[in-house]
Amino acid sequence: MIGIIDVSHNITGIYGAGVLDYYAEHNISFDYGAGVSSGGTNLVSYFSKNPGQSFLYYNDFALRNDYLNVKKTFEDTNALDIDLLFEDKFSDFLDYPFPLDQTGTYGIKIHIVATDALTGEPHYFNITEKTADRLAILKASSNIPVYNEPYNLGDASFFAGYLSDPLPFQKAFEEGCDKVILILARPLTYRRDSLRDRILSRLLKTRQPELSKAVRNLSKTYNDSIYEALRLQKEGKMLILSPELHTPLYSIIRDRKELSTLYQKGRQDAESTVEFLTK
């Protein structure tokens, strides 16, 4: 059983889109998927056999300002318009078909990770089963604290999944995977700095105290997970794919040529994984 995990966030998710588009176009299949933030939308495009959908999203929104209004942050409202972001580009996710097995049930499981705003714990939504809530789940997984209010879904409220489980490969192994491909949002050499997590933790302490605790430990959680992923890669249980951001991130966000380069890098890296997937 082979799993695919995409933890893409922000505009660098176009790298993961390149990886998954290559897999879709070459009929390379997986038994399980887990996505965080825009990695979730990449996975939905892949599993529903819609290659190219995510690329259009990143390429279009790269130069748009209408879904990001920093002024709203200081007005205690949503600076990132999650509804606009998803309703404009991904409203058809509600109708995306997922493959059924011979028994007429879903032959795959796709978990989208979000963080419970009250407890600070990760929540793994099975998006193949929750058809009616599919778009809301993707919004919840991409919801960023400070920029946004908690996203209400059912009886709970959520923020982005990376705050509680930034690299959810342990979940994949718990679900029965023998091997996992992990798509990162940053270079493999990147280690998360605790300073900004401590700052964000202070900002959340009054309104979301339990979430504040999780965020305070986020850099350690992320960095420890990277070391564990590297260990699993040495054992042949995991293959890590990561973008090489030679160009500063702020330049990539505004440059469609750089975005296209990052997308093509994802496709090339996916091609190099065929041996890992087949042996």
PDB file of C-alpha atoms in Angstrom:
ATOM      1  CA  MET A   1       0.000   0.000   0.000  1.00  0.00           C
ATOM      2  CA  ILE A   2       1.548   3.287  -1.142  1.00  0.00           C
ATOM      3  CA  GLY A   3       0.586   6.724   0.143  1.00  0.00           C
ATOM      4  CA  ILE A   4       1.095  10.239  -1.171  1.00  0.00           C
ATOM      5  CA  ILE A   5       1.280  13.243   1.150  1.00  0.00           C
ATOM      6  CA  ASP A   6       1.313  16.857   0.012  1.00  0.00           C
ATOM      7  CA  VAL A   7       1.918  19.511   2.666  1.00  0.00           C
ATOM      8  CA  SER A   8       2.055  22.412   0.221  1.00  0.00           C
ATOM      9  CA  HIS A   9       1.027  25.845   1.372  1.00  0.00           C
ATOM     10  CA  ASN A  10       1.177  29.284  -0.128  1.00  0.00           C
ATOM     11  CA  ILE A  11       2.242  29.707  -3.741  1.00  0.00           C
ATOM     12  CA  THR A  12       4.976  27.049  -3.528  1.00  0.00           C
ATOM     13  CA  GLY A  13       2.154  24.529  -3.786  1.00  0.00           C
ATOM     14  CA  ILE A  14       2.626  24.797  -7.540  1.00  0.00           C
ATOM     15  CA  TYR A  15       5.621  22.473  -7.096  1.00  0.00           C
ATOM     16  CA  GLY A  16       3.350  19.814  -5.600  1.00  0.00           C
ATOM     17  CA  ALA A  17       0.860  20.438  -8.401  1.00  0.00           C
ATOM     18  CA  GLY A  18       3.611  19.599 -10.876  1.00  0.00           C
ATOM     19  CA  VAL A  19       4.422  16.362  -9.070  1.00  0.00           C
ATOM     20  CA  LEU A  20       0.805  15.236  -8.954  1.00  0.00           C
ATOM     21  CA  ASP A  21      -0.004  16.307 -12.509  1.00  0.00           C
ATOM     22  CA  TYR A  22       2.817  14.075 -13.729  1.00  0.00           C
ATOM     23  CA  TYR A  23       1.406  11.146 -11.759  1.00  0.00           C
ATOM     24  CA  ALA A  24      -2.113  11.776 -13.093  1.00  0.00           C
ATOM     25  CA  GLU A  25      -0.998  12.042 -16.704  1.00  0.00           C
ATOM     26  CA  HIS A  26       1.043   8.818 -16.455  1.00  0.00           C
ATOM     27  CA  ASN A  27      -1.678   6.843 -14.645  1.00  0.00           C
ATOM     28  CA  ILE A  28       0.462   6.373 -11.541  1.00  0.00           C
ATOM     29  CA  SER A  29      -1.895   5.501  -8.700  1.00  0.00           C
ATOM     30  CA  PHE A  30      -1.780   5.618  -4.895  1.00  0.00           C
ATOM     31  CA  ASP A  31      -3.818   3.834  -2.249  1.00  0.00           C
ATOM     32  CA  TYR A  32      -3.948   6.672   0.250  1.00  0.00           C
ATOM     33  CA  GLY A  33      -3.526  10.446   0.302  1.00  0.00           C
ATOM     34  CA  ALA A  34      -3.128  13.107   2.979  1.00  0.00           C
ATOM     35  CA  GLY A  35      -3.086  16.823   2.294  1.00  0.00           C
ATOM     36  CA  VAL A  36      -2.464  19.971   4.262  1.00  0.00           C
ATOM     37  CA  SER A  37      -3.589  23.427   3.088  1.00  0.00           C
ATOM     38  CA  SER A  38      -3.100  23.802  -0.682  1.00  0.00           C
ATOM     39  CA  GLY A  39      -1.640  20.299  -0.683  1.00  0.00           C
ATOM     40  CA  GLY A  40      -5.222  19.158  -0.135  1.00  0.00           C
ATOM     41  CA  THR A  41      -6.450  20.889  -3.279  1.00  0.00           C
ATOM     42  CA  ASN A  42      -3.546  19.417  -5.224  1.00  0.00           C
ATOM     43  CA  LEU A  43      -4.546  15.934  -4.061  1.00  0.00           C
ATOM     44  CA  VAL A  44      -8.205  16.416  -4.921  1.00  0.00           C
ATOM     45  CA  SER A  45      -7.231  17.467  -8.452  1.00  0.00           C
ATOM     46  CA  TYR A  46      -4.993  14.400  -8.754  1.00  0.00           C
ATOM     47  CA  PHE A  47      -7.358  11.763  -7.343  1.00  0.00           C
ATOM     48  CA  SER A  48     -10.303  13.086  -9.342  1.00  0.00           C
ATOM     49  CA  LYS A  49      -8.226  12.932 -12.543  1.00  0.00           C
ATOM     50  CA  ASN A  50      -8.191  16.652 -13.239  1.00  0.00           C
ATOM     51  CA  PRO A  51      -4.535  17.410 -14.041  1.00  0.00           C
ATOM     52  CA  GLY A  52      -3.836  21.054 -14.730  1.00  0.00           C
ATOM     53  CA  GLN A  53      -6.583  22.402 -12.462  1.00  0.00           C
ATOM     54  CA  SER A  54      -4.196  23.310  -9.652  1.00  0.00           C
ATOM     55  CA  PHE A  55      -1.696  24.917 -12.027  1.00  0.00           C
ATOM     56  CA  LEU A  56      -4.367  27.296 -13.277  1.00  0.00           C
ATOM     57  CA  TYR A  57      -5.199  28.193  -9.684  1.00  0.00           C
ATOM     58  CA  TYR A  58      -1.637  29.121  -8.728  1.00  0.00           C
ATOM     59  CA  ASN A  59      -0.926  30.856 -12.009  1.00  0.00           C
ATOM     60  CA  ASP A  60      -4.094  32.954 -11.793  1.00  0.00           C
ATOM     61  CA  PHE A  61      -3.929  33.928  -8.133  1.00  0.00           C
ATOM     62  CA  ALA A  62      -0.203  34.681  -8.236  1.00  0.00           C
ATOM     63  CA  LEU A  63      -0.845  38.243  -9.373  1.00  0.00           C
ATOM     64  CA  ARG A  64      -4.197  38.899  -7.706  1.00  0.00           C
ATOM     65  CA  ASN A  65      -4.698  41.131  -4.688  1.00  0.00           C
ATOM     66  CA  ASP A  66      -8.463  40.889  -4.225  1.00  0.00           C
ATOM     67  CA  TYR A  67      -8.320  37.855  -1.954  1.00  0.00           C
ATOM     68  CA  LEU A  68      -5.580  39.337   0.261  1.00  0.00           C
ATOM     69  CA  ASN A  69      -6.243  42.588   2.123  1.00  0.00           C
ATOM     70  CA  VAL A  70      -3.701  43.226   4.873  1.00  0.00           C
ATOM     71  CA  LYS A  71      -5.711  46.224   6.079  1.00  0.00           C
ATOM     72  CA  LYS A  72      -8.433  43.837   7.264  1.00  0.00           C
ATOM     73  CA  THR A  73      -5.968  42.240   9.675  1.00  0.00           C
ATOM     74  CA  PHE A  74      -5.882  45.456  11.665  1.00  0.00           C
ATOM     75  CA  GLU A  75      -9.655  45.727  11.505  1.00  0.00           C
ATOM     76  CA  ASP A  76     -10.033  42.303  13.215  1.00  0.00           C
ATOM     77  CA  THR A  77     -11.635  40.758  10.130  1.00  0.00           C
ATOM     78  CA  ASN A  78     -10.563  38.173   7.570  1.00  0.00           C
ATOM     79  CA  ALA A  79      -7.596  39.512   5.618  1.00  0.00           C
ATOM     80  CA  LEU A  80      -7.449  36.368   3.489  1.00  0.00           C
ATOM     81  CA  ASP A  81     -10.715  35.826   1.677  1.00  0.00           C
ATOM     82  CA  ILE A  82     -10.882  32.035   1.872  1.00  0.00           C
ATOM     83  CA  ASP A  83     -14.398  31.976   0.438  1.00  0.00           C
ATOM     84  CA  LEU A  84     -13.369  33.963  -2.643  1.00  0.00           C
ATOM     85  CA  LEU A  85     -10.247  31.866  -3.066  1.00  0.00           C
ATOM     86  CA  PHE A  86     -12.120  28.576  -3.184  1.00  0.00           C
ATOM     87  CA  GLU A  87     -15.508  29.560  -4.573  1.00  0.00           C
ATOM     88  CA  ASP A  88     -13.869  31.253  -7.541  1.00  0.00           C
ATOM     89  CA  LYS A  89     -11.453  28.483  -8.492  1.00  0.00           C
ATOM     90  CA  PHE A  90     -12.552  25.273  -6.777  1.00  0.00           C
ATOM     91  CA  SER A  91     -16.326  25.320  -6.448  1.00  0.00           C
ATOM     92  CA  ASP A  92     -16.503  22.299  -8.743  1.00  0.00           C
ATOM     93  CA  PHE A  93     -14.678  20.275  -6.079  1.00  0.00           C
ATOM     94  CA  LEU A  94     -18.148  19.596  -4.714  1.00  0.00           C
ATOM     95  CA  ASP A  95     -18.843  17.500  -7.778  1.00  0.00           C
ATOM     96  CA  TYR A  96     -15.433  15.929  -8.384  1.00  0.00           C
ATOM     97  CA  PRO A  97     -15.816  12.180  -8.822  1.00  0.00           C
ATOM     98  CA  PHE A  98     -13.483   9.835  -6.963  1.00  0.00           C
ATOM     99  CA  PRO A  99     -12.836   6.324  -8.291  1.00  0.00           C
ATOM    100  CA  LEU A 100     -14.956   3.482  -6.947  1.00  0.00           C
ATOM    101  CA  ASP A 101     -13.699  -0.071  -6.521  1.00  0.00           C
ATOM    102  CA  GLN A 102     -15.525  -3.178  -7.739  1.00  0.00           C
ATOM    103  CA  THR A 103     -17.819  -3.191  -4.710  1.00  0.00           C
ATOM    104  CA  GLY A 104     -19.088   0.289  -5.543  1.00  0.00           C
ATOM    105  CA  THR A 105     -17.295   1.941  -2.608  1.00  0.00           C
ATOM    106  CA  TYR A 106     -14.350   4.298  -2.599  1.00  0.00           C
ATOM    107  CA  GLY A 107     -11.157   2.372  -3.152  1.00  0.00           C
ATOM    108  CA  ILE A 108      -9.030   5.131  -1.673  1.00  0.00           C
ATOM    109  CA  LYS A 109      -9.014   7.271   1.432  1.00  0.00           C
ATOM    110  CA  ILE A 110      -7.985  10.927   1.321  1.00  0.00           C
ATOM    111  CA  HIS A 111      -7.457  12.757   4.577  1.00  0.00           C
ATOM    112  CA  ILE A 112      -7.422  16.550   4.646  1.00  0.00           C
ATOM    113  CA  VAL A 113      -5.769  17.812   7.820  1.00  0.00           C
ATOM    114  CA  ALA A 114      -7.117  20.767   9.794  1.00  0.00           C
ATOM    115  CA  THR A 115      -6.410  21.998  13.321  1.00  0.00           C
ATOM    116  CA  ASP A 116      -9.172  22.263  15.902  1.00  0.00           C
ATOM    117  CA  ALA A 117      -9.151  25.885  17.068  1.00  0.00           C
ATOM    118  CA  LEU A 118     -10.355  24.938  20.550  1.00  0.00           C
ATOM    119  CA  THR A 119      -8.078  21.987  21.347  1.00  0.00           C
ATOM    120  CA  GLY A 120      -5.098  22.602  19.058  1.00  0.00           C
ATOM    121  CA  GLU A 121      -5.301  18.964  17.947  1.00  0.00           C
ATOM    122  CA  PRO A 122      -5.237  17.741  14.332  1.00  0.00           C
ATOM    123  CA  HIS A 123      -8.464  16.559  12.718  1.00  0.00           C
ATOM    124  CA  TYR A 124      -8.289  14.219   9.729  1.00  0.00           C
ATOM    125  CA  PHE A 125     -11.286  14.701   7.442  1.00  0.00           C
ATOM    126  CA  ASN A 126     -11.993  11.829   5.048  1.00  0.00           C
ATOM    127  CA  ILE A 127     -12.879  13.947   2.034  1.00  0.00           C
ATOM    128  CA  THR A 128     -13.984  11.010  -0.112  1.00  0.00           C
ATOM    129  CA  GLU A 129     -16.860  10.355   2.292  1.00  0.00           C
ATOM    130  CA  LYS A 130     -17.886  13.916   3.184  1.00  0.00           C
ATOM    131  CA  THR A 131     -19.112  14.991  -0.232  1.00  0.00           C
ATOM    132  CA  ALA A 132     -21.368  17.790   1.011  1.00  0.00           C
ATOM    133  CA  ASP A 133     -18.613  19.349   3.150  1.00  0.00           C
ATOM    134  CA  ARG A 134     -15.766  18.895   0.677  1.00  0.00           C
ATOM    135  CA  LEU A 135     -15.221  22.541  -0.183  1.00  0.00           C
ATOM    136  CA  ALA A 136     -15.600  23.638   3.454  1.00  0.00           C
ATOM    137  CA  ILE A 137     -12.975  21.091   4.532  1.00  0.00           C
ATOM    138  CA  LEU A 138     -10.477  22.473   2.028  1.00  0.00           C
ATOM    139  CA  LYS A 139     -11.157  25.972   3.320  1.00  0.00           C
ATOM    140  CA  ALA A 140     -10.675  24.886   6.924  1.00  0.00           C
ATOM    141  CA  SER A 141      -7.323  23.254   6.117  1.00  0.00           C
ATOM    142  CA  SER A 142      -6.071  26.505   4.532  1.00  0.00           C
ATOM    143  CA  ASN A 143      -7.376  28.888   7.189  1.00  0.00           C
ATOM    144  CA  ILE A 144      -4.511  30.934   8.672  1.00  0.00           C
ATOM    145  CA  PRO A 145      -4.725  32.380  12.214  1.00  0.00           C
ATOM    146  CA  VAL A 146      -4.358  36.151  12.661  1.00  0.00           C
ATOM    147  CA  TYR A 147      -5.225  36.609   8.974  1.00  0.00           C
ATOM    148  CA  ASN A 148      -8.506  34.747   9.472  1.00  0.00           C
ATOM    149  CA  GLU A 149     -11.097  33.948  12.073  1.00  0.00           C
ATOM    150  CA  PRO A 150     -11.548  30.219  12.869  1.00  0.00           C
ATOM    151  CA  TYR A 151     -13.437  28.479  10.089  1.00  0.00           C
ATOM    152  CA  ASN A 152     -16.702  26.994  11.340  1.00  0.00           C
ATOM    153  CA  LEU A 153     -17.496  23.467  10.205  1.00  0.00           C
ATOM    154  CA  GLY A 154     -20.165  21.463  11.971  1.00  0.00           C
ATOM    155  CA  ASP A 155     -19.873  21.883  15.728  1.00  0.00           C
ATOM    156  CA  ALA A 156     -16.209  22.928  15.672  1.00  0.00           C
ATOM    157  CA  SER A 157     -13.931  25.610  14.247  1.00  0.00           C
ATOM    158  CA  PHE A 158     -10.639  25.057  12.470  1.00  0.00           C
ATOM    159  CA  PHE A 159      -7.377  26.542  11.309  1.00  0.00           C
ATOM    160  CA  ALA A 160      -4.744  25.226   8.907  1.00  0.00           C
ATOM    161  CA  GLY A 161      -3.619  21.641   9.417  1.00  0.00           C
ATOM    162  CA  TYR A 162       0.103  22.416   9.445  1.00  0.00           C
ATOM    163  CA  LEU A 163      -0.251  24.051  12.871  1.00  0.00           C
ATOM    164  CA  SER A 164      -0.838  20.670  14.547  1.00  0.00           C
ATOM    165  CA  ASP A 165       0.493  18.038  12.112  1.00  0.00           C
ATOM    166  CA  PRO A 166       2.754  19.747   9.564  1.00  0.00           C
ATOM    167  CA  LEU A 167       4.014  16.460   8.032  1.00  0.00           C
ATOM    168  CA  PRO A 168       1.274  13.840   8.543  1.00  0.00           C
ATOM    169  CA  PHE A 169       3.197  10.795   7.332  1.00  0.00           C
ATOM    170  CA  GLN A 170       2.639   8.907  10.587  1.00  0.00           C
ATOM    171  CA  LYS A 171      -1.076   8.971   9.794  1.00  0.00           C
ATOM    172  CA  ALA A 172      -0.329   7.337   6.446  1.00  0.00           C
ATOM    173  CA  PHE A 173       1.552   4.484   8.099  1.00  0.00           C
ATOM    174  CA  GLU A 174      -1.254   4.092  10.649  1.00  0.00           C
ATOM    175  CA  GLU A 175      -3.656   3.694   7.730  1.00  0.00           C
ATOM    176  CA  GLY A 176      -1.598   0.777   6.453  1.00  0.00           C
ATOM    177  CA  CYS A 177       0.875   2.314   4.011  1.00  0.00           C
ATOM    178  CA  ASP A 178       4.144   0.451   3.453  1.00  0.00           C
ATOM    179  CA  LYS A 179       5.755   3.282   1.482  1.00  0.00           C
ATOM    180  CA  VAL A 180       5.049   6.996   1.310  1.00  0.00           C
ATOM    181  CA  ILE A 181       5.999   9.848  -0.980  1.00  0.00           C
ATOM    182  CA  LEU A 182       6.171  13.143   0.919  1.00  0.00           C
ATOM    183  CA  ILE A 183       5.896  16.438  -0.992  1.00  0.00           C
ATOM    184  CA  LEU A 184       7.281  19.374   0.985  1.00  0.00           C
ATOM    185  CA  ALA A 185       6.514  23.070   0.646  1.00  0.00           C
ATOM    186  CA  ARG A 186      10.089  24.116   1.413  1.00  0.00           C
ATOM    187  CA  PRO A 187      13.591  22.856   0.552  1.00  0.00           C
ATOM    188  CA  LEU A 188      14.639  19.749   2.452  1.00  0.00           C
ATOM    189  CA  THR A 189      17.346  21.785   4.182  1.00  0.00           C
ATOM    190  CA  TYR A 190      14.769  24.192   5.630  1.00  0.00           C
ATOM    191  CA  ARG A 191      14.315  24.138   9.384  1.00  0.00           C
ATOM    192  CA  ARG A 192      11.533  26.111  11.023  1.00  0.00           C
ATOM    193  CA  ASP A 193      12.597  29.053  13.208  1.00  0.00           C
ATOM    194  CA  SER A 194      10.952  29.094  16.628  1.00  0.00           C
ATOM    195  CA  LEU A 195      10.895  32.906  16.877  1.00  0.00           C
ATOM    196  CA  ARG A 196       7.889  33.523  14.655  1.00  0.00           C
ATOM    197  CA  ASP A 197       6.058  30.600  16.256  1.00  0.00           C
ATOM    198  CA  ARG A 198       6.553  32.168  19.685  1.00  0.00           C
ATOM    199  CA  ILE A 199       5.216  35.474  18.350  1.00  0.00           C
ATOM    200  CA  LEU A 200       2.165  33.808  16.789  1.00  0.00           C
ATOM    201  CA  SER A 201       1.638  31.824  19.989  1.00  0.00           C
ATOM    202  CA  ARG A 202       1.419  35.044  22.010  1.00  0.00           C
ATOM    203  CA  LEU A 203      -1.098  36.505  19.560  1.00  0.00           C
ATOM    204  CA  LEU A 204      -3.326  33.423  19.969  1.00  0.00           C
ATOM    205  CA  LYS A 205      -2.952  32.970  23.713  1.00  0.00           C
ATOM    206  CA  THR A 206      -6.017  34.919  24.818  1.00  0.00           C
ATOM    207  CA  ARG A 207      -8.585  33.655  22.309  1.00  0.00           C
ATOM    208  CA  GLN A 208      -7.219  30.157  21.531  1.00  0.00           C
ATOM    209  CA  PRO A 209      -5.021  29.107  24.486  1.00  0.00           C
ATOM    210  CA  GLU A 210      -4.717  25.420  23.532  1.00  0.00           C
ATOM    211  CA  LEU A 211      -3.919  26.279  19.935  1.00  0.00           C
ATOM    212  CA  SER A 212      -1.344  28.738  21.262  1.00  0.00           C
ATOM    213  CA  LYS A 213       0.456  25.872  23.008  1.00  0.00           C
ATOM    214  CA  ALA A 214       0.549  23.799  19.816  1.00  0.00           C
ATOM    215  CA  VAL A 215       1.918  26.732  17.820  1.00  0.00           C
ATOM    216  CA  ARG A 216       4.599  27.420  20.426  1.00  0.00           C
ATOM    217  CA  ASN A 217       5.933  23.900  19.788  1.00  0.00           C
ATOM    218  CA  LEU A 218       5.425  23.981  16.014  1.00  0.00           C
ATOM    219  CA  SER A 219       9.069  24.507  15.054  1.00  0.00           C
ATOM    220  CA  LYS A 220      10.138  21.513  17.154  1.00  0.00           C
ATOM    221  CA  THR A 221       7.284  19.408  15.770  1.00  0.00           C
ATOM    222  CA  TYR A 222       8.220  20.270  12.177  1.00  0.00           C
ATOM    223  CA  ASN A 223      11.970  19.869  12.594  1.00  0.00           C
ATOM    224  CA  ASP A 224      11.649  16.573  14.484  1.00  0.00           C
ATOM    225  CA  SER A 225       9.331  15.297  11.748  1.00  0.00           C
ATOM    226  CA  ILE A 226      11.896  16.151   9.073  1.00  0.00           C
ATOM    227  CA  TYR A 227      14.575  14.163  10.901  1.00  0.00           C
ATOM    228  CA  GLU A 228      12.193  11.219  11.228  1.00  0.00           C
ATOM    229  CA  ALA A 229      11.287  11.474   7.536  1.00  0.00           C
ATOM    230  CA  LEU A 230      14.980  11.381   6.620  1.00  0.00           C
ATOM    231  CA  ARG A 231      15.412   8.263   8.749  1.00  0.00           C
ATOM    232  CA  LEU A 232      12.470   6.583   7.012  1.00  0.00           C
ATOM    233  CA  GLN A 233      13.897   7.571   3.643  1.00  0.00           C
ATOM    234  CA  LYS A 234      17.168   5.801   4.489  1.00  0.00           C
ATOM    235  CA  GLU A 235      15.144   2.693   5.329  1.00  0.00           C
ATOM    236  CA  GLY A 236      13.414   2.827   1.938  1.00  0.00           C
ATOM    237  CA  LYS A 237       9.984   3.497   3.436  1.00  0.00           C
ATOM    238  CA  MET A 238       9.713   7.089   2.266  1.00  0.00           C
ATOM    239  CA  LEU A 239      10.796   9.296  -0.598  1.00  0.00           C
ATOM    240  CA  ILE A 240      10.922  13.040   0.035  1.00  0.00           C
ATOM    241  CA  LEU A 241      10.342  15.535  -2.775  1.00  0.00           C
ATOM    242  CA  SER A 242      11.056  19.209  -2.163  1.00  0.00           C
ATOM    243  CA  PRO A 243      11.329  22.405  -4.201  1.00  0.00           C
ATOM    244  CA  GLU A 244      14.689  24.118  -4.501  1.00  0.00           C
ATOM    245  CA  LEU A 245      13.859  27.773  -3.974  1.00  0.00           C
ATOM    246  CA  HIS A 246      16.950  29.450  -5.379  1.00  0.00           C
ATOM    247  CA  THR A 247      14.811  32.525  -6.042  1.00  0.00           C
ATOM    248  CA  PRO A 248      13.480  34.328  -2.923  1.00  0.00           C
ATOM    249  CA  LEU A 249       9.896  33.372  -2.119  1.00  0.00           C
ATOM    250  CA  TYR A 250       8.622  36.941  -2.404  1.00  0.00           C
ATOM    251  CA  SER A 251       9.921  37.046  -5.990  1.00  0.00           C
ATOM    252  CA  ILE A 252       8.302  33.728  -6.918  1.00  0.00           C
ATOM    253  CA  ILE A 253       4.918  34.920  -5.673  1.00  0.00           C
ATOM    254  CA  ARG A 254       4.888  37.772  -8.182  1.00  0.00           C
ATOM    255  CA  ASP A 255       6.564  36.094 -11.145  1.00  0.00           C
ATOM    256  CA  ARG A 256       4.676  33.675 -13.382  1.00  0.00           C
ATOM    257  CA  LYS A 257       7.890  32.583 -15.094  1.00  0.00           C
ATOM    258  CA  GLU A 258       9.301  31.483 -11.731  1.00  0.00           C
ATOM    259  CA  LEU A 259       6.027  29.718 -10.947  1.00  0.00           C
ATOM    260  CA  SER A 260       6.224  27.801 -14.210  1.00  0.00           C
ATOM    261  CA  THR A 261       9.827  26.813 -13.426  1.00  0.00           C
ATOM    262  CA  LEU A 262       8.768  25.512 -10.011  1.00  0.00           C
ATOM    263  CA  TYR A 263       5.900  23.566 -11.591  1.00  0.00           C
ATOM    264  CA  GLN A 264       8.211  21.951 -14.151  1.00  0.00           C
ATOM    265  CA  LYS A 265      10.658  21.062 -11.370  1.00  0.00           C
ATOM    266  CA  GLY A 266       7.831  19.162  -9.661  1.00  0.00           C
ATOM    267  CA  ARG A 267       7.116  17.226 -12.835  1.00  0.00           C
ATOM    268  CA  GLN A 268      10.799  16.323 -13.271  1.00  0.00           C
ATOM    269  CA  ASP A 269      11.120  15.187  -9.657  1.00  0.00           C
ATOM    270  CA  ALA A 270       8.005  13.018 -10.001  1.00  0.00           C
ATOM    271  CA  GLU A 271       9.538  11.268 -13.003  1.00  0.00           C
ATOM    272  CA  SER A 272      12.541  10.309 -10.876  1.00  0.00           C
ATOM    273  CA  THR A 273      10.326   8.458  -8.347  1.00  0.00           C
ATOM    274  CA  VAL A 274       9.089   5.745 -10.696  1.00  0.00           C
ATOM    275  CA  GLU A 275      11.693   3.225  -9.521  1.00  0.00           C
ATOM    276  CA  PHE A 276      10.768   3.804  -5.862  1.00  0.00           C
ATOM    277  CA  LEU A 277       7.104   3.228  -6.666  1.00  0.00           C
ATOM    278  CA  THR A 278       7.588   0.057  -8.669  1.00  0.00           C
ATOM    279  CA  LYS A 279      10.294  -1.885  -6.817  1.00  0.00           C
TER     280      LYS A 279
END
